[in-house]
Amino acid sequence: MLLGSIEAGGTKFVCAVGNNDYQIVDSIVIKTTTPEETFEKTINFFKKYEDLAALSISSFGPIEIRKKSSKYGYITDTPKKGWSNVNFLGTIKDAFNVPIYWTTDVNGSVYGEYINFQKNGKDLDSIVYYTIGTGVGAGIIINGKFIGDMGHPELGHVKLKRHLDDLNFKGICPYHKDCLEGLVSGPTFEKRVGKKGQDVPLTNHVWDIMAYYVAQAAIQMTLTFRPEKIIFGGGVVSETFLKKVRAEFEKLLNGYITIDNVDDYIIMPLIDDNGSATYGNFALASSLINKN
Amino acid sequence: MLLGSIEAGGTKFVCAVGNNDYQIVDSIVIKTTTPEETFEKTINFFKKYEDLAALSISSFGPIEIRKKSSKYGYITDTPKKGWSNVNFLGTIKDAFNVPIYWTTDVNGSVYGEYINFQKNGKDLDSIVYYTIGTGVGAGIIINGKFIGDMGHPELGHVKLKRHLDDLNFKGICPYHKDCLEGLVSGPTFEKRVGKKGQDVPLTNHVWDIMAYYVAQAAIQMTLTFRPEKIIFGGGVVSETFLKKVRAEFEKLLNGYITIDNVDDYIIMPLIDDNGSATYGNFALASSLINKN
């Protein structure tokens, strides 16, 4: 029996087939071009595996996740050209007669990290996973379940207190200018310092400003959910950066509630090689089989 | 069979006894003085009712709600003098041999509003209730359950983008200065304009500044939970003020996600006379009986 994972991003699709232990048996990276071409390559990859028992898709969005909506399974109004109002789930369903799970990219990732904790004997109930890359988003699990019924969280778009050394930066979100995503996503580096984030040394003050904002996101989640872990993944995040985030977090929280050990609370993904979503997808696909 | 409600605030305790239909049979308002005196009067009130089958306490805080904590049932480190580290639940338990529910004041209120919707045929799954008064807090119900396992939400203490006309106001939160509570709680009126909120006409620009912040709180909850309703209660809130909040909310959200009707989404409590918590307590007390 094999499980299928589609981690659908705006830049690339990572497709993988895994076994019962969620180990990857085969995988492929497909460039995200037109929906037609990308779906065709995706379907061709999985068609090789007759033993495929279930699939899970964790997709970039926004996507429709309300089952009673006529647009359930669609990518809705994404800024990604050609991908608005695209029936993603329906297209894959038409090609495979297996149960298919449908959720957001960050939900795939948070579920992967959650299951990884369980498998390693850490019985956590509540974790939050932020990705900070081209965009910013978060997936949340509370009591073993995703948050988001009427729609998935959009935590990239909250407002924050502006850093005093950053008041002249307008922010780059096309909808909200200086929301979280508009202030800390990868492309902000070009706008602020004229080069890519990977070329900006962590000693540059811009990283302190970033940490101030990301710490506020962690504060929001802490005061809303009191989760057991807040995980930060995505291209912008490194352990050195998270050190700054933790320091800002403690300064901003000011002892208001007790966090036992912040080094153990604000962390990077434990699954290697950006594998959280694939691992999560295997587990979500597997959950569909157990159900039937 | 009678149900008991203790709505414990820092200024007053509202105690009530209700019937099966959650109608108030008797009630009393007790000034919050020392714990000893206040608890004694509370206990004396309920002792009159031999038919009391269950009680629910919704208390000011912060309180300990983790059942495995040795301090479960305590008010923890409140700034309210004499009330830190007080075993509230234990004291009431010693006096009454009935099941007792223990939660936060805002959870009592959000539960009351939730049950009221259910009783009126509106099958909502997810609502948020903010109180904006002497302090600011919120209770959240998602899928019929409270959010908050490791501890209750503390949504009064999130950071916000500062209003450009308000940059000189430092905020009054003893922990965080300009968190939500530090910017919009009732006592901010004295600090900003030198008189009490009730004496500041709604045409004063300070109300626009307040609305800008409260709208950001509504945005945070919207992007986190996509709830079906966000309810604002407490002394600072009026329908005229909420009109301003809705306008700011729509401006800030900028059509990013669809809210069908904002007038129906950001609302005042539907239960009259600040009765949400009492009603919620009756329902929570009743839930303990059905369980047994």
Tab-separated table of C-alpha atoms in Angstrom, chain A residues 62 77 125-126 140 142-143 145-162 167 173-176 178 181 212 216 219-228 251-257, chain B residues 62 77 125-126 140 142-143 145-162 167 173-176 178 181 212 216 219-228 251-257:
chain	number	residue	atom	x	y	z
A	62	PRO	CA	-6.195	30.959	-0.734
A	77	ASP	CA	-8.467	34.279	-5.949
A	125	ASP	CA	-1.939	18.712	21.588
A	126	SER	CA	-1.380	22.178	20.211
A	140	ILE	CA	-2.591	25.613	13.645
A	142	ILE	CA	-5.358	22.501	18.686
A	143	ASN	CA	-6.400	19.285	20.397
A	145	LYS	CA	-7.429	19.268	14.952
A	146	PHE	CA	-6.843	22.035	12.430
A	147	ILE	CA	-8.136	25.491	13.235
A	148	GLY	CA	-10.281	26.872	10.432
A	149	ASP	CA	-13.792	25.803	9.472
A	150	MET	CA	-15.317	28.763	7.705
A	151	GLY	CA	-11.979	29.188	5.981
A	152	HIS	CA	-8.326	28.602	6.752
A	153	PRO	CA	-6.287	31.028	8.845
A	154	GLU	CA	-4.599	33.892	6.987
A	155	LEU	CA	-2.130	34.854	9.643
A	156	GLY	CA	0.222	36.515	7.210
A	157	HIS	CA	-2.091	39.501	7.058
A	158	VAL	CA	-2.388	40.703	10.657
A	159	LYS	CA	-1.293	44.206	11.648
A	160	LEU	CA	1.672	44.792	13.952
A	161	LYS	CA	3.307	47.534	15.919
A	162	ARG	CA	5.869	49.150	13.630
A	167	LEU	CA	8.608	53.631	9.948
A	173	CYS	CA	1.492	43.462	0.606
A	174	PRO	CA	-0.728	44.367	-2.351
A	175	TYR	CA	-3.788	44.225	-0.077
A	176	HIS	CA	-2.559	45.679	3.220
A	178	ASP	CA	2.375	46.729	6.155
A	181	GLU	CA	3.624	39.401	5.184
A	212	TYR	CA	10.618	42.372	16.220
A	216	GLN	CA	4.816	39.854	17.681
A	219	ILE	CA	2.989	36.732	20.919
A	220	GLN	CA	-0.368	36.809	19.131
A	221	MET	CA	-0.420	33.028	18.884
A	222	THR	CA	0.736	32.617	22.483
A	223	LEU	CA	-1.990	34.891	23.840
A	224	THR	CA	-4.650	33.287	21.647
A	225	PHE	CA	-3.892	29.581	21.989
A	226	ARG	CA	-1.162	28.991	24.551
A	227	PRO	CA	0.251	26.379	22.177
A	228	GLU	CA	2.977	23.965	23.246
A	251	LYS	CA	11.094	41.437	25.893
A	252	LEU	CA	7.602	42.031	24.460
A	253	LEU	CA	5.827	39.454	26.619
A	254	ASN	CA	7.563	40.892	29.690
A	255	GLY	CA	6.846	37.907	31.914
A	256	TYR	CA	3.092	38.305	31.557
A	257	ILE	CA	2.639	34.573	31.242
B	62	PRO	CA	-5.644	35.403	35.275
B	77	ASP	CA	-1.119	36.692	39.870
B	125	ASP	CA	-20.085	26.848	15.674
B	126	SER	CA	-17.591	29.613	16.244
B	140	ILE	CA	-13.485	32.062	22.042
B	142	ILE	CA	-14.727	27.029	18.084
B	143	ASN	CA	-16.786	23.976	17.185
B	145	LYS	CA	-15.598	24.281	22.596
B	146	PHE	CA	-13.543	26.894	24.400
B	147	ILE	CA	-10.124	27.750	23.037
B	148	GLY	CA	-7.436	27.461	25.682
B	149	ASP	CA	-5.999	24.307	27.203
B	150	MET	CA	-2.570	25.240	28.458
B	151	GLY	CA	-4.145	28.443	29.713
B	152	HIS	CA	-6.928	30.793	28.706
B	153	PRO	CA	-6.493	33.376	25.959
B	154	GLU	CA	-5.107	36.762	26.993
B	155	LEU	CA	-6.157	38.698	23.963
B	156	GLY	CA	-6.051	42.021	25.734
B	157	HIS	CA	-2.287	42.008	25.498
B	158	VAL	CA	-1.538	41.746	21.776
B	159	LYS	CA	0.414	44.464	19.977
B	160	LEU	CA	-1.192	46.631	17.315
B	161	LYS	CA	-0.245	49.120	14.653
B	162	ARG	CA	-0.337	52.541	16.287
B	167	LEU	CA	1.854	58.106	18.648
B	173	CYS	CA	-0.744	48.497	30.576
B	174	PRO	CA	1.648	47.921	33.495
B	175	TYR	CA	3.180	44.972	31.614
B	176	HIS	CA	3.211	46.092	27.973
B	178	ASP	CA	0.682	49.947	24.408
B	181	GLU	CA	-5.704	46.800	26.763
B	212	TYR	CA	-8.827	51.703	14.690
B	216	GLN	CA	-7.353	45.396	14.390
B	219	ILE	CA	-8.998	41.465	12.083
B	220	GLN	CA	-6.684	39.254	14.154
B	221	MET	CA	-9.586	37.025	15.188
B	222	THR	CA	-10.982	36.948	11.651
B	223	LEU	CA	-7.670	35.885	10.134
B	224	THR	CA	-7.055	33.322	12.872
B	225	PHE	CA	-10.443	31.649	13.235
B	226	ARG	CA	-12.844	32.908	10.578
B	227	PRO	CA	-15.520	32.948	13.288
B	228	GLU	CA	-19.187	33.426	12.477
B	251	LYS	CA	-10.825	49.502	5.427
B	252	LEU	CA	-8.070	47.438	7.060
B	253	LEU	CA	-9.220	44.077	5.676
B	254	ASN	CA	-9.477	45.653	2.211
B	255	GLY	CA	-11.596	42.871	0.726
B	256	TYR	CA	-8.936	40.251	1.370
B	257	ILE	CA	-11.524	37.764	2.508
